[in-house]
């Protein structure tokens, strides 16, 4: 996409429906798409698959598409934060994506969430602004129950340490997550945010899940997330990349599991997943 003029400012697409930010078209992306924040993590994820090809890389959006255990799968990085994540979801839906699994890192706020533990998100606290530009205040940022179940199934199969629960998605990594800003700058809200969310049983902070869950809910797409706890805000530990490879493996495995459930469901003409559908028929 050079300096060409696009057909419409309201729907900026290039030739053949080339998406303005992601630079992907229909056919470039699978129905199941993993969404890490970090573009470099897309390479780590793609290396786990049976085959993968680099499809696009523009700005923070790096996309690979390939096969994992017989299932067509893609990975697109969202960059940091909900605004860029919403752009990725909007443009991936336009080119045929249907199911999203965020593969992230997060900061745990419960003592037992040691670095390397995985958190499978059931829902997210909407502490970012993007979802507020899409849906009313009380609208739930909820993960899809069958995606959550597939992630739990995958975590059990891979024998990793994991928790399931609510995460909080913030717009800022520093003040928004109770960290002092430059020069020690703090606000009453920032000093309160960790105790407040701990009392509510929230497992920790990250910066994209609530936008992903809100938009997927609005658009009838499916979404889940698995985040590697790299920091624990109670103990003060911070282990860079702890559990990231586990999260990548669990997410890829969950796609293979979910695709199997989807095939079985479609064979039975069922609209919704139900647990006994997943049992091997004797
Ligand atoms: O590792 P990723 O997926 O980027 O996720 C977490 O890391 C970033 C902050 O360090 C934010 O994007 C947060 O959501
Ligand atoms: O503490 C953390 C670690 C990763 N990502 C976050 O948003 N917060």
Coordinates of C-alpha atoms and ligand atoms in Angstrom, one line a residue:
X1 CA 0.0 0.0 0.0
X2 CA 2.1 2.9 -1.3
X3 CA 0.7 6.4 -1.5
X4 CA -2.4 5.1 -3.3
X5 CA -5.7 6.7 -2.6
X6 CA -8.2 4.3 -0.9
X7 CA -11.8 4.0 -2.0
X8 CA -13.4 5.2 1.2
X9 CA -12.2 7.0 4.3
X10 CA -15.0 5.3 6.3
X11 CA -13.8 1.8 5.3
X12 CA -10.1 2.2 4.5
X13 CA -9.1 -0.9 2.5
X14 CA -6.7 -1.4 -0.4
X15 CA -6.8 -3.6 -3.4
X16 CA -8.7 -6.9 -2.9
X17 CA -9.8 -5.9 0.6
X18 CA -6.3 -5.3 1.9
X19 CA -6.8 -4.2 5.5
X20 CA -5.3 -0.7 6.2
X21 CA -3.3 -1.5 9.4
X22 CA -2.8 -5.3 9.3
X23 CA -2.1 -5.5 5.5
X24 CA -3.9 -8.8 5.3
X25 CA -6.7 -9.9 2.9
X26 CA -9.3 -12.7 2.9
X27 CA -7.4 -16.0 2.5
X28 CA -4.4 -14.8 4.4
X29 CA -5.8 -15.6 7.8
X30 CA -7.3 -18.7 9.4
X31 CA -10.6 -18.8 11.4
X32 CA -8.6 -19.3 14.6
X33 CA -6.2 -16.5 15.4
X34 CA -3.8 -16.2 18.4
X35 CA -3.2 -12.6 19.6
X36 CA 0.0 -11.9 21.5
X37 CA 0.9 -8.3 22.3
X38 CA 4.5 -8.6 21.3
X39 CA 5.3 -8.9 17.5
X40 CA 8.4 -10.9 18.3
X41 CA 6.3 -13.5 20.2
X42 CA 4.5 -14.3 16.9
X43 CA 7.8 -16.0 15.7
X44 CA 8.1 -18.0 18.9
X45 CA 4.4 -19.2 18.4
X46 CA 4.8 -19.9 14.7
X47 CA 7.9 -22.1 15.4
X48 CA 5.7 -24.4 17.5
X49 CA 3.5 -25.3 14.6
X50 CA 3.9 -28.0 11.9
X51 CA 4.2 -25.3 9.3
X52 CA 3.9 -21.5 9.1
X53 CA 4.4 -18.6 6.7
X54 CA 4.9 -15.0 7.4
X55 CA 1.9 -13.2 5.9
X56 CA 2.3 -9.6 6.8
X57 CA 4.1 -7.1 9.1
X58 CA 3.2 -3.5 9.3
X59 CA 3.6 -1.3 12.4
X60 CA 3.0 -3.5 15.5
X61 CA 0.9 -6.0 13.5
X62 CA 2.9 -9.1 12.5
X63 CA 0.9 -12.1 11.1
X64 CA 1.8 -15.7 10.5
X65 CA -0.5 -18.4 9.1
X66 CA 0.1 -22.1 9.1
X67 CA -1.1 -25.5 10.4
X68 CA -1.0 -27.1 13.9
X69 CA -2.1 -30.7 14.3
X70 CA -4.2 -30.5 11.1
X71 CA -5.9 -27.2 12.0
X72 CA -5.4 -24.0 10.0
X73 CA -4.2 -21.3 12.5
X74 CA -2.9 -17.8 12.5
X75 CA -1.2 -15.5 14.9
X76 CA -1.3 -11.6 14.7
X77 CA 0.4 -9.4 17.3
X78 CA -1.8 -6.6 18.7
X79 CA 0.8 -4.3 20.1
X80 CA 0.4 -2.9 23.6
X81 CA -3.0 -1.7 24.7
X82 CA -6.7 -1.9 23.8
X83 CA -6.8 0.7 21.0
X84 CA -4.4 -1.3 18.8
X85 CA -6.0 -4.5 19.9
X86 CA -9.4 -3.3 18.7
X87 CA -8.0 -2.4 15.3
X88 CA -6.6 -5.9 15.0
X89 CA -9.9 -7.5 15.9
X90 CA -11.9 -5.2 13.6
X91 CA -9.6 -6.0 10.6
X92 CA -9.2 -9.7 11.3
X93 CA -13.0 -10.1 11.5
X94 CA -13.2 -8.4 8.1
X95 CA -10.9 -11.1 6.6
X96 CA -12.7 -14.1 8.1
X97 CA -11.3 -14.6 11.6
X98 CA -13.9 -16.1 14.0
X99 CA -12.1 -17.2 17.2
X100 CA -9.4 -15.3 19.1
X101 CA -7.1 -16.4 21.8
X102 CA -4.9 -13.8 23.4
X103 CA -1.4 -15.1 24.4
X104 CA -0.1 -12.5 26.8
X105 CA 1.9 -11.7 29.9
X106 CA 0.5 -10.2 33.1
X107 CA 1.2 -9.0 36.6
X108 CA -0.3 -11.2 39.3
X109 CA -1.8 -9.5 42.4
X110 CA -2.5 -12.7 44.4
X111 CA 0.3 -14.2 46.5
X112 CA 0.1 -17.7 45.0
X113 CA 0.5 -16.5 41.4
X114 CA 4.2 -17.1 41.0
X115 CA 6.0 -16.1 37.8
X116 CA 5.6 -18.8 35.3
X117 CA 2.0 -19.6 36.3
X118 CA -0.6 -19.3 33.5
X119 CA -3.9 -17.4 34.0
X120 CA -6.8 -18.4 31.8
X121 CA -9.1 -15.4 31.7
X122 CA -12.8 -16.0 32.3
X123 CA -13.6 -12.3 32.1
X124 CA -11.9 -8.9 32.3
X125 CA -12.4 -5.7 34.3
X126 CA -12.9 -2.9 31.7
X127 CA -10.3 -0.4 33.1
X128 CA -9.4 0.8 29.6
X129 CA -11.1 3.3 27.4
X130 CA -11.5 1.5 24.1
X131 CA -14.4 -0.8 25.2
X132 CA -16.2 2.3 26.5
X133 CA -16.2 3.6 22.9
X134 CA -18.0 0.4 21.8
X135 CA -20.4 -0.6 24.5
X136 CA -22.3 0.8 27.5
X137 CA -20.6 0.9 30.9
X138 CA -22.1 -2.3 32.4
X139 CA -21.5 -4.4 29.3
X140 CA -19.6 -7.6 30.3
X141 CA -16.1 -8.2 28.9
X142 CA -16.6 -12.0 29.1
X143 CA -14.6 -14.8 27.5
X144 CA -16.4 -17.5 25.5
X145 CA -17.1 -20.5 27.7
X146 CA -16.0 -23.1 25.1
X147 CA -12.7 -21.3 24.5
X148 CA -12.1 -21.2 28.3
X149 CA -12.9 -24.9 28.5
X150 CA -10.5 -25.7 25.6
X151 CA -7.7 -23.6 27.3
X152 CA -8.3 -25.5 30.5
X153 CA -8.3 -28.8 28.6
X154 CA -5.0 -27.8 26.9
X155 CA -3.4 -26.7 30.2
X156 CA -4.3 -30.0 31.8
X157 CA -2.9 -31.9 28.8
X158 CA 0.4 -30.1 29.0
X159 CA 0.6 -30.4 32.7
X160 CA 1.3 -26.7 33.3
X161 CA 0.5 -24.7 36.5
X162 CA -2.6 -22.5 35.8
X163 CA -5.4 -20.6 37.3
X164 CA -8.8 -19.5 35.9
X165 CA -10.3 -16.1 36.7
X166 CA -10.9 -12.4 36.1
X167 CA -8.1 -10.2 34.9
X168 CA -8.1 -6.4 34.8
X169 CA -7.2 -4.6 31.6
X170 CA -5.7 -1.1 32.1
X171 CA -4.7 1.7 29.7
X172 CA -1.4 2.3 31.6
X173 CA 1.3 -0.1 32.7
X174 CA 2.5 2.3 35.4
X175 CA 0.0 4.4 37.3
X176 CA -3.0 2.3 36.1
X177 CA -1.4 -0.8 37.7
X178 CA -0.4 0.9 40.9
X179 CA 3.2 1.6 39.9
X180 CA 4.8 5.0 40.6
X181 CA 5.3 7.1 37.6
X182 CA 8.5 9.1 36.7
X183 CA 10.1 10.6 39.7
X184 CA 7.8 8.7 42.0
X185 CA 4.6 10.4 40.8
X186 CA 1.5 8.8 42.4
X187 CA -2.2 9.5 42.7
X188 CA -4.7 8.3 45.4
X189 CA -6.4 6.1 42.8
X190 CA -3.1 4.5 41.7
X191 CA -2.2 3.6 45.3
X192 CA -5.7 2.1 45.8
X193 CA -6.0 0.0 42.6
X194 CA -4.1 -3.1 43.8
X195 CA -5.9 -3.4 47.2
X196 CA -9.2 -2.7 45.5
X197 CA -8.8 -5.4 42.9
X198 CA -7.3 -7.9 45.3
X199 CA -10.4 -7.6 47.5
X200 CA -12.5 -8.3 44.4
X201 CA -10.5 -11.5 43.7
X202 CA -9.1 -10.2 40.5
X203 CA -6.0 -12.3 39.5
X204 CA -3.9 -9.5 38.0
X205 CA -3.3 -6.8 35.4
X206 CA -2.7 -6.8 31.6
X207 CA -3.8 -4.4 28.9
X208 CA -5.8 -6.0 26.1
X209 CA -8.2 -8.7 27.2
X210 CA -11.2 -6.5 28.0
X211 CA -11.2 -4.9 24.6
X212 CA -10.8 -8.3 22.9
X213 CA -13.7 -9.8 25.0
X214 CA -16.0 -6.8 24.6
X215 CA -15.6 -6.7 20.8
X216 CA -15.9 -10.4 20.4
X217 CA -19.1 -10.5 22.4
X218 CA -20.5 -7.6 20.4
X219 CA -19.6 -9.2 17.1
X220 CA -20.6 -12.8 17.9
X221 CA -17.0 -13.9 17.6
X222 CA -15.4 -16.2 20.2
X223 CA -12.5 -15.1 22.5
X224 CA -10.4 -16.3 25.4
X225 CA -7.0 -15.5 26.8
X226 CA -4.1 -17.3 28.4
X227 CA -1.5 -15.0 30.1
X228 CA 1.9 -15.9 31.6
X229 CA 2.4 -14.3 35.0
X230 CA 5.8 -12.6 34.7
X231 CA 5.4 -10.3 37.7
X232 CA 3.9 -10.7 41.2
X233 CA 3.0 -7.4 42.7
X234 CA 2.7 -8.9 46.2
X235 CA 6.2 -10.6 46.4
X236 CA 7.8 -8.0 44.0
X237 CA 9.2 -10.7 41.7
X238 CA 9.5 -10.0 38.0
X239 CA 10.8 -12.8 35.8
X240 CA 11.0 -11.6 32.2
X241 CA 9.2 -14.1 29.8
X242 CA 8.4 -16.6 32.6
X243 CA 5.8 -19.0 31.2
X244 CA 5.5 -17.4 27.8
X245 CA 6.4 -20.6 25.9
X246 CA 3.9 -22.5 28.0
X247 CA 1.2 -20.0 27.2
X248 CA 2.1 -20.3 23.5
X249 CA 1.9 -24.1 23.6
X250 CA -1.4 -24.1 25.6
X251 CA -3.0 -21.6 23.2
X252 CA -2.0 -23.6 20.1
X253 CA -3.2 -26.8 21.7
X254 CA -6.5 -25.2 22.7
X255 CA -7.1 -24.3 19.0
X256 CA -6.6 -27.9 18.0
X257 CA -8.9 -29.1 20.7
X258 CA -11.5 -26.4 19.9
X259 CA -11.4 -27.2 16.2
X260 CA -12.1 -30.9 17.1
X261 CA -15.1 -29.9 19.2
X262 CA -16.3 -27.6 16.4
X263 CA -16.1 -30.4 13.9
X264 CA -18.0 -32.7 16.2
X265 CA -20.6 -30.0 17.0
X266 CA -21.1 -29.2 13.3
X267 CA -21.5 -33.0 12.6
X268 CA -24.2 -33.2 15.2
X269 CA -25.9 -30.0 13.9
X270 CA -25.5 -28.3 17.3
X271 CA -25.1 -24.6 17.7
X272 CA -23.5 -24.6 21.2
X273 CA -20.7 -26.7 22.8
X274 CA -21.7 -28.9 25.7
X275 CA -19.2 -30.9 27.7
X276 CA -20.3 -34.5 26.9
X277 CA -19.9 -33.6 23.2
X278 CA -16.2 -33.7 23.9
X279 CA -16.2 -37.2 25.3
X280 CA -14.9 -39.9 23.0
X281 CA -17.9 -41.9 21.9
X282 CA -17.3 -45.5 22.9
Ligands
LIG1 O1 3.1 -9.4 26.7 P1 1.8 -8.7 26.2 O2 1.0 -9.7 25.4 O3 2.1 -7.5 25.4 O4 0.9 -8.3 27.4 C1 1.3 -7.5 28.5 O5 2.6 -6.9 28.3 C2 2.4 -5.5 28.0 C3 3.0 -4.6 29.1 O6 4.3 -5.0 29.5 C4 0.9 -5.3 27.8 O7 0.6 -5.5 26.4 C5 0.3 -6.3 28.7 O8 -1.0 -6.7 28.3
LIG2 O1 2.8 -6.4 35.5 C1 2.6 -6.6 34.3 C2 3.3 -7.5 33.5 C3 2.9 -7.7 32.2 N1 1.9 -6.9 31.7 C4 1.3 -6.0 32.4 O2 0.4 -5.3 31.9 N2 1.6 -5.9 33.7

